[in-house]
């Protein structure tokens, strides 16, 4: 393991080991201070965040984009402070930490035993939403995690999410799709963060007026298993409670090839994501390149 990898792993270890012991108001102030410091340095991530916001908020002035990126970094650090503290939250704190509109789409789907796929963008705190599902709804679910480097860091994330009641599968290795399909056929719940493609097989969609790639997995799983596909968007306000919305189901088209159906369904997901992101752009934590026009053609997907 390189020195950089050891440092990265150690910093995350400090986060989960120390931040979760801080009083919540102190952790929130610490996160905001770190966010402001990082924003002032204007590193690559902050500049990319502003570039992405420029697509989401067309016509925004440089001053408006700077305000958005500052708010975006504060939102991003709120996510991290909450995530480091989540293992220490009581069940009552988790249940009260999230309020969601139209949750009947999810509960009705679970009651039908047909299986449910929740697809989310990188908005607000998807880990908190997951903890709320396992705690408030008392429903375990399966998800997929990108295999991070160093391996010890990946192991930390898996242990963290498993501690919140999730079954975590590695994104790589080729077996995740089959396992997810099994869980859905058994009437289970699958949750996937699905606004950024991690492979060369992503589906091209129109997203805020330009072409991007998003994963085919949610649409393919719905077609193959008959599971309900539900987009979810999340956001923060000025309270300690995160907000969210479960959108109406995305139906499988009656006609077309498998690829055509996947394209239509993934576009519908992208449209649902776009509504939530447009309403709360500062809570979209996309610090990487996403649109094809921004990608290096020699390197493929972001």
CSV table of C-alpha atoms in Angstrom, one decimal:
chain,number,residue,atom,x,y,z
A,1,UNK,CA,0.0,0.0,0.0
A,2,UNK,CA,1.3,3.4,-0.9
A,3,UNK,CA,1.8,6.2,1.6
A,4,UNK,CA,-1.1,8.1,0.0
A,5,UNK,CA,-3.4,5.1,0.3
A,6,UNK,CA,-2.3,4.6,4.0
A,7,UNK,CA,-3.1,8.3,4.7
A,8,UNK,CA,-6.5,8.1,2.9
A,9,UNK,CA,-7.4,5.0,4.9
A,10,UNK,CA,-6.2,6.6,8.2
A,11,UNK,CA,-8.2,9.8,7.6
A,12,UNK,CA,-11.4,7.9,7.0
A,13,UNK,CA,-10.6,5.8,10.1
A,14,UNK,CA,-10.3,9.0,12.1
A,15,UNK,CA,-13.7,10.2,10.7
A,16,UNK,CA,-15.5,7.1,11.8
A,17,UNK,CA,-13.6,6.8,15.1
A,18,UNK,CA,-13.6,10.4,16.2
A,19,UNK,CA,-16.4,12.4,14.5
A,20,UNK,CA,-19.1,10.0,15.7
A,21,UNK,CA,-18.2,10.9,19.3
A,22,UNK,CA,-18.6,14.6,18.8
A,23,UNK,CA,-21.8,16.4,19.8
A,24,UNK,CA,-24.0,16.8,16.7
A,25,UNK,CA,-23.8,20.7,16.7
A,26,UNK,CA,-20.0,20.6,16.9
A,27,UNK,CA,-19.8,18.0,14.1
A,28,UNK,CA,-22.0,20.2,12.0
A,29,UNK,CA,-19.8,23.3,12.6
A,30,UNK,CA,-16.6,21.3,11.9
A,31,UNK,CA,-18.1,20.0,8.6
A,32,UNK,CA,-19.0,23.6,7.6
A,33,UNK,CA,-15.5,24.9,8.4
A,34,UNK,CA,-13.8,22.1,6.4
A,35,UNK,CA,-16.2,22.8,3.5
A,36,UNK,CA,-15.4,26.5,3.5
A,37,UNK,CA,-11.7,25.8,3.6
A,38,UNK,CA,-11.8,23.4,0.7
A,39,UNK,CA,-14.0,25.8,-1.3
A,40,UNK,CA,-11.6,28.7,-0.8
A,41,UNK,CA,-8.7,26.6,-2.1
A,42,UNK,CA,-10.7,26.0,-5.4
A,43,UNK,CA,-9.2,22.6,-6.1
A,44,UNK,CA,-10.1,20.4,-9.0
A,45,UNK,CA,-13.2,19.0,-7.3
A,46,UNK,CA,-14.7,22.4,-6.5
A,47,UNK,CA,-14.0,23.6,-10.1
A,48,UNK,CA,-15.7,20.5,-11.5
A,49,UNK,CA,-18.6,21.0,-9.2
A,50,UNK,CA,-19.1,24.5,-10.5
A,51,UNK,CA,-18.8,23.3,-14.1
A,52,UNK,CA,-21.5,20.7,-13.4
A,53,UNK,CA,-23.7,23.3,-11.8
A,54,UNK,CA,-23.3,25.5,-14.9
A,55,UNK,CA,-25.2,22.8,-16.8
A,56,UNK,CA,-27.8,22.5,-14.2
A,57,UNK,CA,-28.4,26.2,-13.9
A,58,UNK,CA,-27.9,27.6,-17.4
A,59,UNK,CA,-27.2,31.3,-17.5
A,60,UNK,CA,-25.9,31.5,-13.9
A,61,UNK,CA,-23.4,34.2,-13.4
A,62,UNK,CA,-19.9,33.4,-12.0
A,63,UNK,CA,-21.0,34.9,-8.7
A,64,UNK,CA,-24.1,32.6,-8.6
A,65,UNK,CA,-22.0,29.5,-9.5
A,66,UNK,CA,-19.5,30.4,-6.7
A,67,UNK,CA,-22.4,30.7,-4.3
A,68,UNK,CA,-23.7,27.3,-5.4
A,69,UNK,CA,-20.3,25.6,-5.2
A,70,UNK,CA,-19.9,26.9,-1.6
A,71,UNK,CA,-23.3,25.7,-0.6
A,72,UNK,CA,-22.5,22.4,-2.5
A,73,UNK,CA,-19.4,21.8,-0.5
A,74,UNK,CA,-21.2,22.5,2.7
A,75,UNK,CA,-23.9,20.0,1.7
A,76,UNK,CA,-21.2,17.5,0.8
A,77,UNK,CA,-19.5,17.9,4.1
A,78,UNK,CA,-22.8,17.6,5.9
A,79,UNK,CA,-23.2,14.2,4.2
A,80,UNK,CA,-19.8,13.1,5.5
A,81,UNK,CA,-20.3,14.4,9.0
A,82,UNK,CA,-23.7,12.6,9.1
A,83,UNK,CA,-22.2,9.4,7.7
A,84,UNK,CA,-19.3,9.3,10.2
A,85,UNK,CA,-21.9,9.8,13.0
A,86,UNK,CA,-24.6,7.4,11.7
A,87,UNK,CA,-23.2,4.3,13.4
A,88,UNK,CA,-23.7,6.1,16.7
A,89,UNK,CA,-27.2,7.4,16.0
A,90,UNK,CA,-30.0,5.9,18.0
A,91,UNK,CA,-32.9,4.2,16.2
A,92,UNK,CA,-35.1,7.1,17.2
A,93,UNK,CA,-32.6,9.6,15.7
A,94,UNK,CA,-32.5,7.7,12.5
A,95,UNK,CA,-36.3,7.5,12.3
A,96,UNK,CA,-36.6,11.2,12.9
A,97,UNK,CA,-33.8,12.2,10.7
A,98,UNK,CA,-35.6,11.8,7.4
A,99,UNK,CA,-39.0,12.8,6.1
A,100,UNK,CA,-40.2,11.5,2.7
A,101,UNK,CA,-43.1,12.4,0.4
A,102,UNK,CA,-45.1,9.8,-1.4
A,103,UNK,CA,-43.5,6.9,0.5
A,104,UNK,CA,-46.7,4.9,-0.4
A,105,UNK,CA,-45.1,4.0,-3.7
A,106,UNK,CA,-42.4,2.1,-1.8
A,107,UNK,CA,-44.6,0.6,0.9
A,108,UNK,CA,-47.2,-0.5,-1.6
A,109,UNK,CA,-44.5,-2.0,-3.8
A,110,UNK,CA,-43.0,-3.9,-0.9
A,111,UNK,CA,-46.5,-5.2,0.2
A,112,UNK,CA,-47.0,-6.6,-3.3
A,113,UNK,CA,-44.0,-8.9,-3.0
A,114,UNK,CA,-43.0,-8.2,-6.6
A,115,UNK,CA,-39.7,-6.7,-5.5
A,116,UNK,CA,-38.7,-3.0,-5.6
A,117,UNK,CA,-35.7,-1.1,-7.0
A,118,UNK,CA,-35.0,2.3,-5.6
A,119,UNK,CA,-32.7,4.4,-7.9
A,120,UNK,CA,-31.1,7.6,-6.6
A,121,UNK,CA,-28.7,10.2,-7.8
A,122,UNK,CA,-25.9,11.6,-5.6
A,123,UNK,CA,-28.2,13.9,-3.7
A,124,UNK,CA,-27.9,14.8,0.0
A,125,UNK,CA,-27.3,11.6,2.1
A,126,UNK,CA,-28.3,8.3,0.5
A,127,UNK,CA,-26.8,6.4,3.4
A,128,UNK,CA,-29.2,8.1,5.8
A,129,UNK,CA,-32.1,7.3,3.5
A,130,UNK,CA,-31.0,3.7,3.6
A,131,UNK,CA,-30.6,3.6,7.4
A,132,UNK,CA,-34.2,5.0,7.6
A,133,UNK,CA,-35.5,2.2,5.4
A,134,UNK,CA,-33.9,-0.5,7.5
A,135,UNK,CA,-34.9,1.2,10.8
A,136,UNK,CA,-38.2,3.0,10.2
A,137,UNK,CA,-39.6,0.5,7.7
A,138,UNK,CA,-37.7,-2.4,9.2
A,139,UNK,CA,-36.8,-3.6,5.6
A,140,UNK,CA,-33.4,-4.8,4.8
A,141,UNK,CA,-32.1,-4.2,1.3
A,142,UNK,CA,-29.2,-5.0,-1.1
A,143,UNK,CA,-27.0,-2.4,-2.7
A,144,UNK,CA,-23.7,-2.3,-4.7
A,145,UNK,CA,-20.5,-0.4,-3.8
A,146,UNK,CA,-17.7,0.7,-6.1
A,147,UNK,CA,-14.6,-1.2,-5.2
A,148,UNK,CA,-12.3,1.5,-3.8
A,149,UNK,CA,-8.6,1.7,-3.3
A,150,UNK,CA,-7.0,0.9,-1.0
A,151,UNK,CA,-8.8,-2.4,-0.3
A,152,UNK,CA,-8.9,-1.5,3.4
A,153,UNK,CA,-10.9,1.6,2.6
A,154,UNK,CA,-13.4,-0.5,0.6
A,155,UNK,CA,-13.7,-2.8,3.6
A,156,UNK,CA,-14.4,0.2,5.9
A,157,UNK,CA,-17.3,1.3,3.7
A,158,UNK,CA,-18.7,-2.2,3.5
A,159,UNK,CA,-18.6,-2.7,7.2
A,160,UNK,CA,-20.1,0.8,7.7
A,161,UNK,CA,-23.1,0.1,5.4
A,162,UNK,CA,-23.6,-3.5,6.7
A,163,UNK,CA,-23.7,-2.0,10.2
A,164,UNK,CA,-26.7,0.1,9.0
A,165,UNK,CA,-28.5,-3.0,7.9
A,166,UNK,CA,-27.5,-3.2,4.2
A,167,UNK,CA,-26.3,-6.1,2.2
A,168,UNK,CA,-23.4,-4.8,0.1
A,169,UNK,CA,-22.1,-6.4,-3.1
A,170,UNK,CA,-19.0,-5.3,-5.0
A,171,UNK,CA,-19.6,-3.5,-8.2
A,172,UNK,CA,-16.9,-5.4,-10.0
A,173,UNK,CA,-16.7,-9.2,-10.4
A,174,UNK,CA,-19.7,-9.8,-12.6
A,175,UNK,CA,-21.9,-11.5,-10.0
A,176,UNK,CA,-23.7,-8.5,-8.6
A,177,UNK,CA,-26.5,-8.4,-11.2
A,178,UNK,CA,-27.4,-12.1,-10.7
A,179,UNK,CA,-27.6,-11.7,-6.9
A,180,UNK,CA,-29.7,-8.5,-7.2
A,181,UNK,CA,-32.1,-10.3,-9.5
A,182,UNK,CA,-32.4,-13.2,-7.0
A,183,UNK,CA,-33.2,-10.7,-4.2
A,184,UNK,CA,-35.9,-9.0,-6.3
A,185,UNK,CA,-37.5,-12.3,-7.4
A,186,UNK,CA,-37.8,-13.1,-3.7
A,187,UNK,CA,-39.8,-9.9,-3.2
A,188,UNK,CA,-36.8,-8.0,-1.8
A,189,UNK,CA,-35.6,-4.4,-2.0
A,190,UNK,CA,-32.6,-3.2,-4.0
A,191,UNK,CA,-31.2,0.4,-3.7
A,192,UNK,CA,-28.8,1.7,-6.4
A,193,UNK,CA,-27.1,5.1,-6.8
A,194,UNK,CA,-27.6,5.5,-10.5
A,195,UNK,CA,-26.7,8.9,-11.9
A,196,UNK,CA,-23.1,8.1,-13.0
A,197,UNK,CA,-22.0,5.2,-15.2
A,198,UNK,CA,-19.1,3.2,-13.9
A,199,UNK,CA,-18.7,1.0,-17.0
A,200,UNK,CA,-18.4,1.2,-20.7
A,201,UNK,CA,-21.9,-0.2,-21.1
A,202,UNK,CA,-23.9,2.8,-19.8
A,203,UNK,CA,-27.0,4.1,-21.5
A,204,UNK,CA,-26.8,7.5,-23.2
A,205,UNK,CA,-29.4,10.0,-21.9
A,206,UNK,CA,-30.3,13.6,-22.3
A,207,UNK,CA,-29.5,15.3,-19.0
A,208,UNK,CA,-29.9,19.0,-18.7
A,209,UNK,CA,-29.7,19.4,-22.4
A,210,UNK,CA,-26.6,17.4,-23.0
A,211,UNK,CA,-25.7,13.8,-23.4
A,212,UNK,CA,-24.5,11.7,-20.4
A,213,UNK,CA,-24.3,8.0,-19.6
A,214,UNK,CA,-26.2,6.4,-16.8
A,215,UNK,CA,-26.2,2.7,-15.6
A,216,UNK,CA,-28.4,0.3,-17.4
A,217,UNK,CA,-28.8,-1.9,-14.3
A,218,UNK,CA,-32.0,-0.5,-12.8
A,219,UNK,CA,-33.9,-0.8,-16.1
A,220,UNK,CA,-32.5,-4.2,-16.9
A,221,UNK,CA,-33.3,-5.6,-13.4
A,222,UNK,CA,-36.9,-4.3,-13.7
A,223,UNK,CA,-37.4,-5.9,-17.1
A,224,UNK,CA,-35.8,-9.2,-16.0
A,225,UNK,CA,-37.5,-9.6,-12.7
A,226,UNK,CA,-40.8,-7.7,-12.9
A,227,UNK,CA,-39.8,-5.5,-10.0
A,228,UNK,CA,-41.1,-2.0,-9.5
A,229,UNK,CA,-38.6,0.7,-10.5
A,230,UNK,CA,-38.9,3.9,-8.3
A,231,UNK,CA,-36.7,7.0,-8.6
A,232,UNK,CA,-35.9,8.8,-5.4
A,233,UNK,CA,-34.6,12.3,-4.9
A,234,UNK,CA,-33.3,13.8,-1.6
A,235,UNK,CA,-32.5,17.3,-0.3
A,236,UNK,CA,-31.5,19.2,2.7
A,237,UNK,CA,-33.1,22.3,4.2
A,238,UNK,CA,-32.1,24.4,7.2
A,239,UNK,CA,-33.3,21.8,9.7
A,240,UNK,CA,-31.4,18.7,10.9
A,241,UNK,CA,-34.0,16.6,9.0
A,242,UNK,CA,-33.3,15.4,5.5
A,243,UNK,CA,-36.2,15.5,3.0
A,244,UNK,CA,-37.0,13.2,0.2
A,245,UNK,CA,-39.5,12.1,-2.4
A,246,UNK,CA,-40.3,8.7,-3.9
A,247,UNK,CA,-41.4,9.3,-7.5
A,248,UNK,CA,-44.0,7.4,-9.4
A,249,UNK,CA,-43.0,4.0,-10.9
A,250,UNK,CA,-41.2,3.8,-14.2
A,251,UNK,CA,-43.1,1.2,-16.2
A,252,UNK,CA,-41.5,-1.2,-18.7
A,253,UNK,CA,-42.6,-0.2,-22.2
A,254,UNK,CA,-44.9,-2.7,-23.9
A,255,UNK,CA,-43.1,-2.6,-27.2
A,256,UNK,CA,-39.5,-2.5,-28.4
A,257,UNK,CA,-36.3,-4.5,-28.1
A,258,UNK,CA,-34.6,-5.0,-24.7
A,259,UNK,CA,-32.1,-2.2,-25.6
A,260,UNK,CA,-34.9,0.2,-26.7
A,261,UNK,CA,-36.9,-0.5,-23.5
A,262,UNK,CA,-33.7,0.1,-21.4
A,263,UNK,CA,-33.1,3.4,-23.2
A,264,UNK,CA,-36.6,4.7,-22.6
A,265,UNK,CA,-36.6,3.6,-18.9
A,266,UNK,CA,-33.1,5.1,-18.2
A,267,UNK,CA,-34.2,8.3,-19.8
A,268,UNK,CA,-37.2,8.4,-17.5
A,269,UNK,CA,-34.9,7.9,-14.5
A,270,UNK,CA,-32.7,10.7,-15.7
A,271,UNK,CA,-35.7,13.0,-16.1
A,272,UNK,CA,-36.8,12.2,-12.5
A,273,UNK,CA,-33.3,12.8,-11.2
A,274,UNK,CA,-33.2,16.1,-13.1
A,275,UNK,CA,-36.3,17.4,-11.4
A,276,UNK,CA,-34.8,16.9,-7.9
A,277,UNK,CA,-31.4,18.2,-8.9
A,278,UNK,CA,-32.9,21.3,-10.5
A,279,UNK,CA,-34.9,22.1,-7.3
A,280,UNK,CA,-31.8,21.6,-5.0
A,281,UNK,CA,-28.6,21.8,-7.1
A,282,UNK,CA,-26.5,22.5,-4.1
A,283,UNK,CA,-27.3,19.1,-2.7
A,284,UNK,CA,-26.0,17.2,-5.8
A,285,UNK,CA,-22.6,16.0,-4.9
A,286,UNK,CA,-21.2,15.4,-8.4
A,287,UNK,CA,-17.5,16.3,-8.2
A,288,UNK,CA,-16.6,14.2,-11.2
A,289,UNK,CA,-17.0,14.6,-14.9
A,290,UNK,CA,-20.4,13.3,-16.1
A,291,UNK,CA,-21.4,14.6,-19.5
A,292,UNK,CA,-19.8,13.0,-22.6
A,293,UNK,CA,-18.6,16.5,-23.8
A,294,UNK,CA,-16.5,16.8,-20.6
A,295,UNK,CA,-14.9,13.4,-20.8
A,296,UNK,CA,-11.5,12.6,-22.3
A,297,UNK,CA,-12.4,10.3,-25.2
A,298,UNK,CA,-9.2,8.3,-24.6
A,299,UNK,CA,-10.3,7.4,-21.0
A,300,UNK,CA,-14.0,6.5,-21.5
A,301,UNK,CA,-16.5,6.9,-18.8
A,302,UNK,CA,-15.8,9.2,-15.8
